[in-house]
Amino acid sequence: IFIYILSIIYLSVCVIETIFAKRTLNKIGNYSFVTSETHNFICMIMFFIVYSLFGNKKGNSKERHRSFNLQFFAISM
């Protein structure tokens, strides 16, 4: 359930980010590939921040680290 909630938050942040980016870039011209990848990177950073703030705090350090990497890369793909 926690993964699904994080996925919804991640997608919401990305949609809002894209809307603001398109509004900002209407004056510049086309929404380029570089701009799109930049905003995807920003979305990944936002997801990382949300996950680290609301992540699972129990378990030992190695187990948390391994679990975090698996969940982070699964959702960001």
PDB file of C-alpha atoms in Angstrom:
ATOM      1  CA  ILE A   1       0.000   0.000   0.000  1.00  0.00           C
ATOM      2  CA  PHE A   2       2.847   2.358   0.863  1.00  0.00           C
ATOM      3  CA  ILE A   3       4.368   1.885  -2.603  1.00  0.00           C
ATOM      4  CA  TYR A   4       1.058   2.741  -4.269  1.00  0.00           C
ATOM      5  CA  ILE A   5       0.685   5.910  -2.211  1.00  0.00           C
ATOM      6  CA  LEU A   6       4.218   6.968  -3.129  1.00  0.00           C
ATOM      7  CA  SER A   7       3.491   6.217  -6.789  1.00  0.00           C
ATOM      8  CA  ILE A   8       0.427   8.445  -6.732  1.00  0.00           C
ATOM      9  CA  ILE A   9       2.365  11.254  -5.045  1.00  0.00           C
ATOM     10  CA  TYR A  10       5.190  10.835  -7.553  1.00  0.00           C
ATOM     11  CA  LEU A  11       2.832  10.994 -10.532  1.00  0.00           C
ATOM     12  CA  SER A  12       0.998  13.999  -9.079  1.00  0.00           C
ATOM     13  CA  VAL A  13       4.248  15.905  -8.602  1.00  0.00           C
ATOM     14  CA  CYS A  14       5.329  15.053 -12.155  1.00  0.00           C
ATOM     15  CA  VAL A  15       2.016  16.179 -13.662  1.00  0.00           C
ATOM     16  CA  ILE A  16       2.105  19.467 -11.753  1.00  0.00           C
ATOM     17  CA  GLU A  17       5.756  19.940 -12.725  1.00  0.00           C
ATOM     18  CA  THR A  18       4.942  19.373 -16.409  1.00  0.00           C
ATOM     19  CA  ILE A  19       2.020  21.809 -16.336  1.00  0.00           C
ATOM     20  CA  PHE A  20       4.157  24.543 -14.780  1.00  0.00           C
ATOM     21  CA  ALA A  21       7.022  23.806 -17.158  1.00  0.00           C
ATOM     22  CA  LYS A  22       4.794  24.056 -20.226  1.00  0.00           C
ATOM     23  CA  ARG A  23       3.336  27.337 -19.007  1.00  0.00           C
ATOM     24  CA  THR A  24       6.827  28.692 -18.410  1.00  0.00           C
ATOM     25  CA  LEU A  25       8.212  27.464 -21.721  1.00  0.00           C
ATOM     26  CA  ASN A  26       5.346  28.732 -23.895  1.00  0.00           C
ATOM     27  CA  LYS A  27       7.275  31.977 -24.291  1.00  0.00           C
ATOM     28  CA  ILE A  28      10.495  30.176 -25.275  1.00  0.00           C
ATOM     29  CA  GLY A  29       9.075  27.808 -27.892  1.00  0.00           C
ATOM     30  CA  ASN A  30       9.110  24.040 -28.201  1.00  0.00           C
ATOM     31  CA  TYR A  31       9.146  21.688 -25.248  1.00  0.00           C
ATOM     32  CA  SER A  32      12.439  19.997 -26.039  1.00  0.00           C
ATOM     33  CA  PHE A  33      13.799  16.570 -25.110  1.00  0.00           C
ATOM     34  CA  VAL A  34      16.395  18.131 -22.801  1.00  0.00           C
ATOM     35  CA  THR A  35      13.708  20.050 -20.946  1.00  0.00           C
ATOM     36  CA  SER A  36      11.602  16.920 -20.650  1.00  0.00           C
ATOM     37  CA  GLU A  37      14.509  14.923 -19.237  1.00  0.00           C
ATOM     38  CA  THR A  38      15.332  17.751 -16.838  1.00  0.00           C
ATOM     39  CA  HIS A  39      11.805  17.673 -15.466  1.00  0.00           C
ATOM     40  CA  ASN A  40      11.903  13.880 -15.192  1.00  0.00           C
ATOM     41  CA  PHE A  41      15.076  14.251 -13.133  1.00  0.00           C
ATOM     42  CA  ILE A  42      13.355  16.828 -10.908  1.00  0.00           C
ATOM     43  CA  CYS A  43      10.461  14.394 -10.444  1.00  0.00           C
ATOM     44  CA  MET A  44      12.867  11.667  -9.368  1.00  0.00           C
ATOM     45  CA  ILE A  45      14.460  14.024  -6.842  1.00  0.00           C
ATOM     46  CA  MET A  46      11.023  14.959  -5.502  1.00  0.00           C
ATOM     47  CA  PHE A  47      10.132  11.289  -5.144  1.00  0.00           C
ATOM     48  CA  PHE A  48      13.404  10.645  -3.314  1.00  0.00           C
ATOM     49  CA  ILE A  49      12.632  13.477  -0.896  1.00  0.00           C
ATOM     50  CA  VAL A  50       9.074  12.247  -0.291  1.00  0.00           C
ATOM     51  CA  TYR A  51      10.288   8.689   0.229  1.00  0.00           C
ATOM     52  CA  SER A  52      13.044   9.714   2.607  1.00  0.00           C
ATOM     53  CA  LEU A  53      10.635  11.851   4.648  1.00  0.00           C
ATOM     54  CA  PHE A  54       7.854   9.269   4.879  1.00  0.00           C
ATOM     55  CA  GLY A  55       9.887   6.086   4.385  1.00  0.00           C
ATOM     56  CA  ASN A  56       9.843   3.024   6.553  1.00  0.00           C
ATOM     57  CA  LYS A  57      12.032   3.646   9.617  1.00  0.00           C
ATOM     58  CA  LYS A  58      12.035   0.146  11.100  1.00  0.00           C
ATOM     59  CA  GLY A  59      14.529  -2.612  10.369  1.00  0.00           C
ATOM     60  CA  ASN A  60      18.294  -2.515  10.337  1.00  0.00           C
ATOM     61  CA  SER A  61      20.312  -0.167   8.158  1.00  0.00           C
ATOM     62  CA  LYS A  62      21.347  -2.684   5.487  1.00  0.00           C
ATOM     63  CA  GLU A  63      17.828  -4.034   5.097  1.00  0.00           C
ATOM     64  CA  ARG A  64      16.372  -0.534   4.789  1.00  0.00           C
ATOM     65  CA  HIS A  65      19.012   0.465   2.231  1.00  0.00           C
ATOM     66  CA  ARG A  66      18.442  -2.624   0.061  1.00  0.00           C
ATOM     67  CA  SER A  67      14.660  -2.244   0.260  1.00  0.00           C
ATOM     68  CA  PHE A  68      14.876   1.454  -0.588  1.00  0.00           C
ATOM     69  CA  ASN A  69      16.995   0.877  -3.701  1.00  0.00           C
ATOM     70  CA  LEU A  70      14.646  -1.796  -5.012  1.00  0.00           C
ATOM     71  CA  GLN A  71      11.514   0.264  -4.425  1.00  0.00           C
ATOM     72  CA  PHE A  72      13.018   3.509  -5.714  1.00  0.00           C
ATOM     73  CA  PHE A  73      14.229   2.039  -9.004  1.00  0.00           C
ATOM     74  CA  ALA A  74      11.034   0.032  -9.533  1.00  0.00           C
ATOM     75  CA  ILE A  75       8.866   3.130  -9.258  1.00  0.00           C
ATOM     76  CA  SER A  76      11.170   5.513 -11.110  1.00  0.00           C
ATOM     77  CA  MET A  77      11.311   3.192 -14.123  1.00  0.00           C
TER      78      MET A  77
END
